Amino acid sequence: MHPFKLIFQKKTKVQNVEKSDIPILGLSFTDLAEVSSYSDDYDYLIDVIGLMSGISNELEYIRDGKVTKM
């Protein structure tokens, strides 16, 4: 299992993109290793840009006595 995952909620919107270029204007890219080293009291919010590399079947698991779909 990969240590990072995307969680899609009912309001999550996913769309195909014709152009894969991400505009650099206003963005500052940082290596994942550096972001992972930040402490819980880091002063800034972090957005993550990634690439989905696969899709699997929906799974169900029980957490705190409740069935959750993943």
Short mmCIF file of N, CA and C in Angstrom, two decimals:
data_model
loop_
_atom_site.label_atom_id
_atom_site.label_comp_id
_atom_site.label_asym_id
_atom_site.label_seq_id
_atom_site.Cartn_x
_atom_site.Cartn_y
_atom_site.Cartn_z
N MET A 1 0.85 -1.19 0.00
CA MET A 1 0.00 0.00 0.00
C MET A 1 0.89 1.24 0.00
N HIS A 2 0.54 2.22 -0.81
CA HIS A 2 1.29 3.46 -0.91
C HIS A 2 1.02 4.32 0.33
N PRO A 3 2.02 5.04 0.86
CA PRO A 3 1.82 5.84 2.07
C PRO A 3 0.94 7.07 1.88
N PHE A 4 0.63 7.45 0.65
CA PHE A 4 -0.21 8.61 0.39
C PHE A 4 -1.40 8.18 -0.42
N LYS A 5 -2.56 8.81 -0.20
CA LYS A 5 -3.75 8.46 -0.97
C LYS A 5 -4.63 9.68 -1.16
N LEU A 6 -5.42 9.67 -2.19
CA LEU A 6 -6.42 10.70 -2.44
C LEU A 6 -7.74 10.19 -1.91
N ILE A 7 -8.47 11.05 -1.24
CA ILE A 7 -9.79 10.68 -0.73
C ILE A 7 -10.82 11.52 -1.49
N PHE A 8 -11.72 10.85 -2.20
CA PHE A 8 -12.77 11.53 -2.94
C PHE A 8 -14.04 11.52 -2.12
N GLN A 9 -14.63 12.69 -1.93
CA GLN A 9 -15.89 12.81 -1.21
C GLN A 9 -17.01 13.01 -2.22
N LYS A 10 -18.25 13.03 -1.74
CA LYS A 10 -19.39 13.17 -2.64
C LYS A 10 -19.32 14.45 -3.48
N LYS A 11 -18.73 15.50 -2.95
CA LYS A 11 -18.67 16.78 -3.66
C LYS A 11 -17.39 16.92 -4.50
N THR A 12 -16.51 15.93 -4.47
CA THR A 12 -15.26 15.99 -5.23
C THR A 12 -15.57 15.97 -6.72
N LYS A 13 -14.94 16.87 -7.47
CA LYS A 13 -15.12 16.91 -8.92
C LYS A 13 -13.80 16.53 -9.58
N VAL A 14 -13.89 15.64 -10.56
CA VAL A 14 -12.72 15.21 -11.32
C VAL A 14 -13.01 15.48 -12.78
N GLN A 15 -12.05 16.03 -13.50
CA GLN A 15 -12.28 16.30 -14.92
C GLN A 15 -11.01 16.02 -15.71
N ASN A 16 -11.20 15.61 -16.94
CA ASN A 16 -10.09 15.40 -17.86
C ASN A 16 -9.48 16.74 -18.23
N VAL A 17 -8.20 16.77 -18.44
CA VAL A 17 -7.52 17.99 -18.85
C VAL A 17 -6.83 17.72 -20.18
N GLU A 18 -7.11 18.57 -21.15
CA GLU A 18 -6.49 18.42 -22.46
C GLU A 18 -5.01 18.79 -22.42
N LYS A 19 -4.70 19.83 -21.68
CA LYS A 19 -3.33 20.33 -21.61
C LYS A 19 -2.76 19.99 -20.23
N SER A 20 -1.64 19.29 -20.19
CA SER A 20 -1.10 18.84 -18.91
C SER A 20 -0.14 19.83 -18.26
N ASP A 21 0.11 20.96 -18.91
CA ASP A 21 1.02 21.96 -18.34
C ASP A 21 0.35 22.65 -17.15
N ILE A 22 1.09 22.78 -16.08
CA ILE A 22 0.60 23.51 -14.90
C ILE A 22 1.22 24.90 -14.95
N PRO A 23 0.41 25.97 -14.92
CA PRO A 23 0.99 27.31 -14.99
C PRO A 23 1.87 27.58 -13.76
N ILE A 24 3.04 28.09 -13.98
CA ILE A 24 4.00 28.34 -12.90
C ILE A 24 3.67 29.62 -12.14
N LEU A 25 3.02 30.57 -12.81
CA LEU A 25 2.73 31.86 -12.19
C LEU A 25 2.00 31.68 -10.87
N GLY A 26 2.58 32.16 -9.80
CA GLY A 26 1.95 32.11 -8.48
C GLY A 26 2.17 30.81 -7.74
N LEU A 27 2.88 29.85 -8.33
CA LEU A 27 3.11 28.57 -7.66
C LEU A 27 4.57 28.45 -7.23
N SER A 28 4.78 27.75 -6.14
CA SER A 28 6.13 27.46 -5.67
C SER A 28 6.19 25.96 -5.39
N PHE A 29 6.97 25.22 -6.18
CA PHE A 29 7.02 23.77 -6.04
C PHE A 29 8.09 23.36 -5.04
N THR A 30 7.78 22.36 -4.24
CA THR A 30 8.67 21.85 -3.21
C THR A 30 8.67 20.33 -3.29
N ASP A 31 9.82 19.71 -3.08
CA ASP A 31 9.91 18.26 -3.09
C ASP A 31 9.05 17.65 -1.98
N LEU A 32 8.47 16.48 -2.25
CA LEU A 32 7.64 15.78 -1.27
C LEU A 32 8.42 15.49 0.00
N ALA A 33 9.69 15.16 -0.12
CA ALA A 33 10.51 14.86 1.06
C ALA A 33 10.57 16.07 2.00
N GLU A 34 10.68 17.27 1.43
CA GLU A 34 10.73 18.48 2.26
C GLU A 34 9.37 18.74 2.91
N VAL A 35 8.30 18.60 2.16
CA VAL A 35 6.95 18.81 2.71
C VAL A 35 6.70 17.82 3.84
N SER A 36 7.14 16.57 3.67
CA SER A 36 6.94 15.54 4.70
C SER A 36 7.71 15.85 5.98
N SER A 37 8.76 16.64 5.87
CA SER A 37 9.57 16.95 7.05
C SER A 37 8.98 18.09 7.89
N TYR A 38 7.97 18.79 7.38
CA TYR A 38 7.38 19.91 8.13
C TYR A 38 6.69 19.39 9.39
N SER A 39 6.74 20.17 10.45
CA SER A 39 6.10 19.79 11.71
C SER A 39 4.60 20.13 11.66
N ASP A 40 3.86 19.64 12.64
CA ASP A 40 2.42 19.87 12.68
C ASP A 40 2.06 21.34 12.85
N ASP A 41 2.97 22.14 13.39
CA ASP A 41 2.68 23.56 13.60
C ASP A 41 3.27 24.45 12.49
N TYR A 42 3.46 23.88 11.29
CA TYR A 42 3.96 24.64 10.14
C TYR A 42 3.00 25.79 9.84
N ASP A 43 3.51 26.97 9.56
CA ASP A 43 2.70 28.20 9.47
C ASP A 43 1.87 28.34 8.19
N TYR A 44 2.09 27.50 7.17
CA TYR A 44 1.42 27.69 5.90
C TYR A 44 0.60 26.47 5.51
N LEU A 45 -0.48 26.71 4.78
CA LEU A 45 -1.26 25.60 4.22
C LEU A 45 -0.52 25.07 3.00
N ILE A 46 -0.66 23.78 2.74
CA ILE A 46 0.05 23.16 1.63
C ILE A 46 -0.95 22.52 0.68
N ASP A 47 -0.87 22.84 -0.60
CA ASP A 47 -1.65 22.17 -1.64
C ASP A 47 -0.75 21.14 -2.29
N VAL A 48 -1.33 20.02 -2.65
CA VAL A 48 -0.56 18.96 -3.29
C VAL A 48 -1.09 18.75 -4.70
N ILE A 49 -0.19 18.72 -5.67
CA ILE A 49 -0.53 18.44 -7.05
C ILE A 49 0.05 17.07 -7.37
N GLY A 50 -0.76 16.18 -7.90
CA GLY A 50 -0.27 14.84 -8.17
C GLY A 50 -0.84 14.27 -9.45
N LEU A 51 -0.48 13.05 -9.72
CA LEU A 51 -0.94 12.35 -10.91
C LEU A 51 -1.53 11.02 -10.46
N MET A 52 -2.78 10.77 -10.81
CA MET A 52 -3.40 9.51 -10.46
C MET A 52 -2.87 8.45 -11.42
N SER A 53 -2.35 7.37 -10.87
CA SER A 53 -1.73 6.35 -11.71
C SER A 53 -2.53 5.06 -11.78
N GLY A 54 -3.67 4.99 -11.06
CA GLY A 54 -4.47 3.78 -11.14
C GLY A 54 -5.78 3.93 -10.40
N ILE A 55 -6.69 3.02 -10.71
CA ILE A 55 -8.01 3.00 -10.07
C ILE A 55 -8.29 1.56 -9.67
N SER A 56 -8.80 1.36 -8.48
CA SER A 56 -9.15 0.01 -8.04
C SER A 56 -10.63 -0.05 -7.67
N ASN A 57 -11.11 -1.23 -7.42
CA ASN A 57 -12.50 -1.41 -7.02
C ASN A 57 -12.74 -0.80 -5.64
N GLU A 58 -13.98 -0.40 -5.40
CA GLU A 58 -14.36 0.16 -4.12
C GLU A 58 -14.26 -0.92 -3.05
N LEU A 59 -13.69 -0.57 -1.90
CA LEU A 59 -13.56 -1.49 -0.78
C LEU A 59 -14.35 -0.98 0.41
N GLU A 60 -14.75 -1.86 1.29
CA GLU A 60 -15.41 -1.46 2.53
C GLU A 60 -14.57 -1.94 3.70
N TYR A 61 -14.47 -1.09 4.72
CA TYR A 61 -13.79 -1.51 5.94
C TYR A 61 -14.55 -0.95 7.14
N ILE A 62 -14.34 -1.55 8.29
CA ILE A 62 -15.04 -1.13 9.51
C ILE A 62 -14.07 -0.35 10.38
N ARG A 63 -14.51 0.87 10.75
CA ARG A 63 -13.71 1.74 11.60
C ARG A 63 -14.61 2.31 12.67
N ASP A 64 -14.26 2.13 13.91
CA ASP A 64 -15.07 2.60 15.05
C ASP A 64 -16.49 2.08 14.95
N GLY A 65 -16.64 0.85 14.50
CA GLY A 65 -17.95 0.22 14.41
C GLY A 65 -18.80 0.68 13.24
N LYS A 66 -18.26 1.50 12.36
CA LYS A 66 -19.00 1.98 11.19
C LYS A 66 -18.37 1.47 9.91
N VAL A 67 -19.21 1.10 8.95
CA VAL A 67 -18.72 0.64 7.64
C VAL A 67 -18.40 1.87 6.80
N THR A 68 -17.18 1.92 6.29
CA THR A 68 -16.74 3.03 5.45
C THR A 68 -16.32 2.49 4.11
N LYS A 69 -16.73 3.15 3.04
CA LYS A 69 -16.33 2.75 1.69
C LYS A 69 -15.09 3.52 1.29
N MET A 70 -14.19 2.81 0.62
CA MET A 70 -12.93 3.42 0.19
C MET A 70 -12.73 3.09 -1.26
#
